mmCIF file with all atom_site columns, C-alpha atoms in Angstrom:
data_model
loop_
_atom_site.group_PDB
_atom_site.id
_atom_site.type_symbol
_atom_site.label_atom_id
_atom_site.label_alt_id
_atom_site.label_comp_id
_atom_site.label_asym_id
_atom_site.label_entity_id
_atom_site.label_seq_id
_atom_site.pdbx_PDB_ins_code
_atom_site.Cartn_x
_atom_site.Cartn_y
_atom_site.Cartn_z
_atom_site.occupancy
_atom_site.B_iso_or_equiv
_atom_site.pdbx_formal_charge
_atom_site.auth_seq_id
_atom_site.auth_comp_id
_atom_site.auth_asym_id
_atom_site.auth_atom_id
_atom_site.pdbx_PDB_model_num
ATOM 1   C CA . MET A 1 1   ? -134.688 30.151 20.738  1.00 77.00 ? 1   MET A CA 1
ATOM 2   C CA . TRP A 1 2   ? -137.868 31.862 20.253  1.00 86.00 ? 2   TRP A CA 1
ATOM 3   C CA . SER A 1 3   ? -137.594 33.615 23.617  1.00 88.00 ? 3   SER A CA 1
ATOM 4   C CA . LEU A 1 4   ? -134.243 35.072 22.425  1.00 91.00 ? 4   LEU A CA 1
ATOM 5   C CA . LEU A 1 5   ? -135.808 36.426 19.120  1.00 92.00 ? 5   LEU A CA 1
ATOM 6   C CA . ARG A 1 6   ? -138.732 37.879 21.209  1.00 93.00 ? 6   ARG A CA 1
ATOM 7   C CA . ARG A 1 7   ? -136.516 39.527 23.880  1.00 93.00 ? 7   ARG A CA 1
ATOM 8   C CA . ASN A 1 8   ? -133.646 40.844 21.721  1.00 93.00 ? 8   ASN A CA 1
ATOM 9   C CA . SER A 1 9   ? -134.627 43.060 18.812  1.00 93.00 ? 9   SER A CA 1
ATOM 10  C CA . ALA A 1 10  ? -131.123 43.729 17.704  1.00 92.00 ? 10  ALA A CA 1
ATOM 11  C CA . PHE A 1 11  ? -130.655 39.987 17.335  1.00 92.00 ? 11  PHE A CA 1
ATOM 12  C CA . ARG A 1 12  ? -133.871 39.362 15.874  1.00 94.00 ? 12  ARG A CA 1
ATOM 13  C CA . LYS A 1 13  ? -133.046 42.069 13.070  1.00 92.00 ? 13  LYS A CA 1
ATOM 14  C CA . LEU A 1 14  ? -129.697 40.320 12.442  1.00 87.00 ? 14  LEU A CA 1
ATOM 15  C CA . PHE A 1 15  ? -131.336 36.924 12.448  1.00 92.00 ? 15  PHE A CA 1
ATOM 16  C CA . THR A 1 16  ? -133.900 37.976 9.998   1.00 92.00 ? 16  THR A CA 1
ATOM 17  C CA . ALA A 1 17  ? -131.373 39.748 7.782   1.00 86.00 ? 17  ALA A CA 1
ATOM 18  C CA . GLN A 1 18  ? -129.305 36.486 7.578   1.00 85.00 ? 18  GLN A CA 1
ATOM 19  C CA . VAL A 1 19  ? -132.308 34.293 6.754   1.00 91.00 ? 19  VAL A CA 1
ATOM 20  C CA . ILE A 1 20  ? -133.367 36.747 3.936   1.00 89.00 ? 20  ILE A CA 1
ATOM 21  C CA . SER A 1 21  ? -129.873 37.086 2.711   1.00 82.00 ? 21  SER A CA 1
ATOM 22  C CA . TYR A 1 22  ? -129.387 33.373 2.562   1.00 83.00 ? 22  TYR A CA 1
ATOM 23  C CA . GLY A 1 23  ? -132.797 32.529 1.306   1.00 88.00 ? 23  GLY A CA 1
ATOM 24  C CA . GLY A 1 24  ? -132.299 35.082 -1.649  1.00 84.00 ? 24  GLY A CA 1
ATOM 25  C CA . ASP A 1 25  ? -128.895 33.653 -2.464  1.00 82.00 ? 25  ASP A CA 1
ATOM 26  C CA . TRP A 1 26  ? -130.560 30.128 -2.952  1.00 86.00 ? 26  TRP A CA 1
ATOM 27  C CA . PHE A 1 27  ? -133.698 31.345 -4.814  1.00 88.00 ? 27  PHE A CA 1
ATOM 28  C CA . ALA A 1 28  ? -131.379 33.331 -7.060  1.00 84.00 ? 28  ALA A CA 1
ATOM 29  C CA . ALA A 1 29  ? -129.173 30.206 -7.801  1.00 88.00 ? 29  ALA A CA 1
ATOM 30  C CA . VAL A 1 30  ? -132.290 28.197 -8.664  1.00 90.00 ? 30  VAL A CA 1
ATOM 31  C CA . ALA A 1 31  ? -133.342 30.914 -11.010 1.00 86.00 ? 31  ALA A CA 1
ATOM 32  C CA . ALA A 1 32  ? -129.823 31.219 -12.512 1.00 87.00 ? 32  ALA A CA 1
ATOM 33  C CA . ILE A 1 33  ? -129.770 27.491 -13.240 1.00 90.00 ? 33  ILE A CA 1
ATOM 34  C CA . GLY A 1 34  ? -133.125 27.653 -14.856 1.00 89.00 ? 34  GLY A CA 1
ATOM 35  C CA . LEU A 1 35  ? -131.999 30.643 -17.043 1.00 84.00 ? 35  LEU A CA 1
ATOM 36  C CA . LEU A 1 36  ? -128.951 28.754 -18.016 1.00 87.00 ? 36  LEU A CA 1
ATOM 37  C CA . LEU A 1 37  ? -130.817 25.818 -18.975 1.00 89.00 ? 37  LEU A CA 1
ATOM 38  C CA . ASP A 1 38  ? -133.287 27.776 -20.932 1.00 86.00 ? 38  ASP A CA 1
ATOM 39  C CA . ALA A 1 39  ? -130.640 29.909 -22.719 1.00 83.00 ? 39  ALA A CA 1
ATOM 40  C CA . THR A 1 40  ? -128.251 27.169 -23.538 1.00 86.00 ? 40  THR A CA 1
ATOM 41  C CA . GLY A 1 41  ? -129.819 23.836 -23.025 1.00 88.00 ? 41  GLY A CA 1
ATOM 42  C CA . SER A 1 42  ? -126.516 22.680 -21.652 1.00 89.00 ? 42  SER A CA 1
ATOM 43  C CA . ASP A 1 43  ? -126.563 20.430 -18.621 1.00 91.00 ? 43  ASP A CA 1
ATOM 44  C CA . PHE A 1 44  ? -122.887 21.049 -18.500 1.00 93.00 ? 44  PHE A CA 1
ATOM 45  C CA . LEU A 1 45  ? -123.232 24.762 -17.792 1.00 89.00 ? 45  LEU A CA 1
ATOM 46  C CA . ALA A 1 46  ? -125.967 24.135 -15.308 1.00 88.00 ? 46  ALA A CA 1
ATOM 47  C CA . SER A 1 47  ? -123.644 22.010 -13.363 1.00 90.00 ? 47  SER A CA 1
ATOM 48  C CA . ALA A 1 48  ? -120.612 24.237 -13.856 1.00 91.00 ? 48  ALA A CA 1
ATOM 49  C CA . PHE A 1 49  ? -122.822 27.028 -12.183 1.00 90.00 ? 49  PHE A CA 1
ATOM 50  C CA . TRP A 1 50  ? -122.332 25.243 -8.792  1.00 88.00 ? 50  TRP A CA 1
ATOM 51  C CA . VAL A 1 51  ? -118.573 25.822 -9.202  1.00 87.00 ? 51  VAL A CA 1
ATOM 52  C CA . ALA A 1 52  ? -119.208 29.495 -9.855  1.00 86.00 ? 52  ALA A CA 1
ATOM 53  C CA . GLN A 1 53  ? -121.319 29.386 -6.606  1.00 88.00 ? 53  GLN A CA 1
ATOM 54  C CA . THR A 1 54  ? -118.788 27.600 -4.467  1.00 91.00 ? 54  THR A CA 1
ATOM 55  C CA . LEU A 1 55  ? -115.357 28.754 -5.768  1.00 93.00 ? 55  LEU A CA 1
ATOM 56  C CA . PRO A 1 56  ? -115.655 32.473 -4.470  1.00 92.00 ? 56  PRO A CA 1
ATOM 57  C CA . THR A 1 57  ? -116.224 31.208 -1.041  1.00 90.00 ? 57  THR A CA 1
ATOM 58  C CA . PHE A 1 58  ? -112.973 29.486 -0.863  1.00 92.00 ? 58  PHE A CA 1
ATOM 59  C CA . VAL A 1 59  ? -111.152 32.393 -2.279  1.00 94.00 ? 59  VAL A CA 1
ATOM 60  C CA . MET A 1 60  ? -112.846 35.116 -0.193  1.00 94.00 ? 60  MET A CA 1
ATOM 61  C CA . GLY A 1 61  ? -113.278 33.133 3.045   1.00 91.00 ? 61  GLY A CA 1
ATOM 62  C CA . PRO A 1 62  ? -109.795 33.678 4.333   1.00 94.00 ? 62  PRO A CA 1
ATOM 63  C CA . ILE A 1 63  ? -110.164 37.395 3.546   1.00 95.00 ? 63  ILE A CA 1
ATOM 64  C CA . ALA A 1 64  ? -113.602 37.896 4.869   1.00 94.00 ? 64  ALA A CA 1
ATOM 65  C CA . GLY A 1 65  ? -112.776 37.170 8.505   1.00 92.00 ? 65  GLY A CA 1
ATOM 66  C CA . PRO A 1 66  ? -110.018 39.614 8.917   1.00 95.00 ? 66  PRO A CA 1
ATOM 67  C CA . VAL A 1 67  ? -112.138 42.243 7.278   1.00 95.00 ? 67  VAL A CA 1
ATOM 68  C CA . ALA A 1 68  ? -115.057 41.491 9.715   1.00 91.00 ? 68  ALA A CA 1
ATOM 69  C CA . ASP A 1 69  ? -112.608 41.938 12.625  1.00 92.00 ? 69  ASP A CA 1
ATOM 70  C CA . ARG A 1 70  ? -110.842 45.159 11.342  1.00 95.00 ? 70  ARG A CA 1
ATOM 71  C CA . PHE A 1 71  ? -113.739 47.290 10.067  1.00 95.00 ? 71  PHE A CA 1
ATOM 72  C CA . ASP A 1 72  ? -117.136 48.291 11.531  1.00 94.00 ? 72  ASP A CA 1
ATOM 73  C CA . ARG A 1 73  ? -119.236 45.085 11.334  1.00 91.00 ? 73  ARG A CA 1
ATOM 74  C CA . ARG A 1 74  ? -122.526 46.939 10.610  1.00 90.00 ? 74  ARG A CA 1
ATOM 75  C CA . LYS A 1 75  ? -120.945 48.712 7.744   1.00 95.00 ? 75  LYS A CA 1
ATOM 76  C CA . VAL A 1 76  ? -119.396 45.464 6.506   1.00 94.00 ? 76  VAL A CA 1
ATOM 77  C CA . LEU A 1 77  ? -122.903 43.888 6.647   1.00 90.00 ? 77  LEU A CA 1
ATOM 78  C CA . ILE A 1 78  ? -124.612 46.706 4.950   1.00 92.00 ? 78  ILE A CA 1
ATOM 79  C CA . LEU A 1 79  ? -122.024 47.192 2.217   1.00 95.00 ? 79  LEU A CA 1
ATOM 80  C CA . ALA A 1 80  ? -121.838 43.392 1.460   1.00 92.00 ? 80  ALA A CA 1
ATOM 81  C CA . SER A 1 81  ? -125.582 43.033 1.139   1.00 89.00 ? 81  SER A CA 1
ATOM 82  C CA . SER A 1 82  ? -126.041 46.218 -1.031  1.00 93.00 ? 82  SER A CA 1
ATOM 83  C CA . ALA A 1 83  ? -122.863 45.034 -3.300  1.00 94.00 ? 83  ALA A CA 1
ATOM 84  C CA . GLN A 1 84  ? -124.730 41.731 -3.528  1.00 90.00 ? 84  GLN A CA 1
ATOM 85  C CA . ALA A 1 85  ? -127.811 43.286 -4.745  1.00 90.00 ? 85  ALA A CA 1
ATOM 86  C CA . ALA A 1 86  ? -125.895 45.242 -7.322  1.00 92.00 ? 86  ALA A CA 1
ATOM 87  C CA . ALA A 1 87  ? -124.111 42.203 -8.524  1.00 90.00 ? 87  ALA A CA 1
ATOM 88  C CA . ALA A 1 88  ? -127.429 40.357 -8.712  1.00 88.00 ? 88  ALA A CA 1
ATOM 89  C CA . LEU A 1 89  ? -128.483 42.962 -11.244 1.00 89.00 ? 89  LEU A CA 1
ATOM 90  C CA . LEU A 1 90  ? -126.142 41.564 -13.686 1.00 87.00 ? 90  LEU A CA 1
ATOM 91  C CA . PHE A 1 91  ? -128.538 38.635 -14.036 1.00 83.00 ? 91  PHE A CA 1
ATOM 92  C CA . LEU A 1 92  ? -130.758 41.003 -15.898 1.00 83.00 ? 92  LEU A CA 1
ATOM 93  C CA . LEU A 1 93  ? -128.248 41.052 -18.770 1.00 82.00 ? 93  LEU A CA 1
ATOM 94  C CA . ALA A 1 94  ? -128.029 37.223 -18.910 1.00 75.00 ? 94  ALA A CA 1
ATOM 95  C CA . GLY A 1 95  ? -131.070 36.630 -20.914 1.00 68.00 ? 95  GLY A CA 1
ATOM 96  C CA . HIS A 1 96  ? -129.852 38.815 -23.765 1.00 70.00 ? 96  HIS A CA 1
ATOM 97  C CA . GLY A 1 97  ? -127.460 36.239 -25.618 1.00 72.00 ? 97  GLY A CA 1
ATOM 98  C CA . MET A 1 98  ? -124.961 36.541 -22.778 1.00 78.00 ? 98  MET A CA 1
ATOM 99  C CA . PRO A 1 99  ? -125.373 33.390 -20.574 1.00 81.00 ? 99  PRO A CA 1
ATOM 100 C CA . TRP A 1 100 ? -121.726 33.730 -19.375 1.00 85.00 ? 100 TRP A CA 1
ATOM 101 C CA . ILE A 1 101 ? -122.843 36.774 -17.394 1.00 89.00 ? 101 ILE A CA 1
ATOM 102 C CA . VAL A 1 102 ? -124.692 34.391 -15.038 1.00 88.00 ? 102 VAL A CA 1
ATOM 103 C CA . PHE A 1 103 ? -121.290 32.930 -13.906 1.00 90.00 ? 103 PHE A CA 1
ATOM 104 C CA . VAL A 1 104 ? -119.969 36.652 -13.420 1.00 90.00 ? 104 VAL A CA 1
ATOM 105 C CA . ALA A 1 105 ? -123.023 37.678 -11.482 1.00 90.00 ? 105 ALA A CA 1
ATOM 106 C CA . GLN A 1 106 ? -123.158 34.529 -9.281  1.00 90.00 ? 106 GLN A CA 1
ATOM 107 C CA . GLY A 1 107 ? -119.515 34.778 -8.663  1.00 91.00 ? 107 GLY A CA 1
ATOM 108 C CA . GLY A 1 108 ? -119.798 38.260 -7.513  1.00 92.00 ? 108 GLY A CA 1
ATOM 109 C CA . VAL A 1 109 ? -122.927 37.608 -5.287  1.00 90.00 ? 109 VAL A CA 1
ATOM 110 C CA . THR A 1 110 ? -121.103 34.562 -3.636  1.00 91.00 ? 110 THR A CA 1
ATOM 111 C CA . ALA A 1 111 ? -117.920 36.462 -3.121  1.00 93.00 ? 111 ALA A CA 1
ATOM 112 C CA . LEU A 1 112 ? -119.579 39.323 -1.566  1.00 92.00 ? 112 LEU A CA 1
ATOM 113 C CA . GLY A 1 113 ? -121.845 37.152 0.571   1.00 89.00 ? 113 GLY A CA 1
ATOM 114 C CA . SER A 1 114 ? -118.621 35.617 1.931   1.00 91.00 ? 114 SER A CA 1
ATOM 115 C CA . PHE A 1 115 ? -118.305 38.784 3.934   1.00 93.00 ? 115 PHE A CA 1
ATOM 116 C CA . PHE A 1 116 ? -121.830 38.590 5.555   1.00 88.00 ? 116 PHE A CA 1
ATOM 117 C CA . GLY A 1 117 ? -121.307 35.498 7.508   1.00 88.00 ? 117 GLY A CA 1
ATOM 118 C CA . PRO A 1 118 ? -118.137 36.380 9.375   1.00 91.00 ? 118 PRO A CA 1
ATOM 119 C CA . ALA A 1 119 ? -119.293 39.914 10.198  1.00 91.00 ? 119 ALA A CA 1
ATOM 120 C CA . ALA A 1 120 ? -122.711 38.683 11.538  1.00 88.00 ? 120 ALA A CA 1
ATOM 121 C CA . GLN A 1 121 ? -121.050 36.039 13.638  1.00 90.00 ? 121 GLN A CA 1
ATOM 122 C CA . ALA A 1 122 ? -118.446 38.399 14.947  1.00 91.00 ? 122 ALA A CA 1
ATOM 123 C CA . GLY A 1 123 ? -121.225 40.830 15.985  1.00 89.00 ? 123 GLY A CA 1
ATOM 124 C CA . ILE A 1 124 ? -123.187 38.362 18.130  1.00 92.00 ? 124 ILE A CA 1
ATOM 125 C CA . PRO A 1 125 ? -121.320 39.124 21.312  1.00 92.00 ? 125 PRO A CA 1
ATOM 126 C CA . ASN A 1 126 ? -122.006 42.707 20.978  1.00 91.00 ? 126 ASN A CA 1
ATOM 127 C CA . ILE A 1 127 ? -125.800 42.349 20.845  1.00 91.00 ? 127 ILE A CA 1
ATOM 128 C CA . VAL A 1 128 ? -126.769 39.323 23.075  1.00 93.00 ? 128 VAL A CA 1
ATOM 129 C CA . GLU A 1 129 ? -126.243 38.618 26.829  1.00 93.00 ? 129 GLU A CA 1
ATOM 130 C CA . GLU A 1 130 ? -123.578 36.177 27.916  1.00 92.00 ? 130 GLU A CA 1
ATOM 131 C CA . GLU A 1 131 ? -126.237 33.471 28.786  1.00 93.00 ? 131 GLU A CA 1
ATOM 132 C CA . ASP A 1 132 ? -127.647 33.710 25.266  1.00 92.00 ? 132 ASP A CA 1
ATOM 133 C CA . LEU A 1 133 ? -124.386 33.605 23.485  1.00 92.00 ? 133 LEU A CA 1
ATOM 134 C CA . ALA A 1 134 ? -124.472 29.783 22.801  1.00 92.00 ? 134 ALA A CA 1
ATOM 135 C CA . THR A 1 135 ? -128.090 29.929 21.493  1.00 93.00 ? 135 THR A CA 1
ATOM 136 C CA . ALA A 1 136 ? -127.444 33.002 19.360  1.00 93.00 ? 136 ALA A CA 1
ATOM 137 C CA . THR A 1 137 ? -124.255 31.550 17.766  1.00 91.00 ? 137 THR A CA 1
ATOM 138 C CA . SER A 1 138 ? -125.914 28.355 16.941  1.00 92.00 ? 138 SER A CA 1
ATOM 139 C CA . MET A 1 139 ? -128.760 30.034 15.401  1.00 91.00 ? 139 MET A CA 1
ATOM 140 C CA . MET A 1 140 ? -126.671 32.166 13.109  1.00 87.00 ? 140 MET A CA 1
ATOM 141 C CA . GLY A 1 141 ? -125.038 28.819 11.783  1.00 77.00 ? 141 GLY A CA 1
#
């Protein structure tokens, strides 16, 4: 695993981008739940947040794979990550008496994030050698 990351700079960049992206998604989720609890005091809304986090994946998942196959994967990765960042900016509005915006923002972040995984996975054979393919695929989840 570590030798692949040392030897292959393209895979190292992709792997690092995925770790940062997924880590950011989870840190944002924890912050959003805290924001919902502070703004509303509702345990129900904090629990419902997880539906807003999960549901877009089920909806966008069947679409994301074909998009990753049809379009330039690098552009899909960049566009999905950039659009996720833009959707995350909606969280800034949530503290101003609009806690519902947390659900809209998280739904957008998660829906757009659904495109990152398939595009990253589909691009692995283009950047690693045949003998490293199994290791790279397992590292990318």
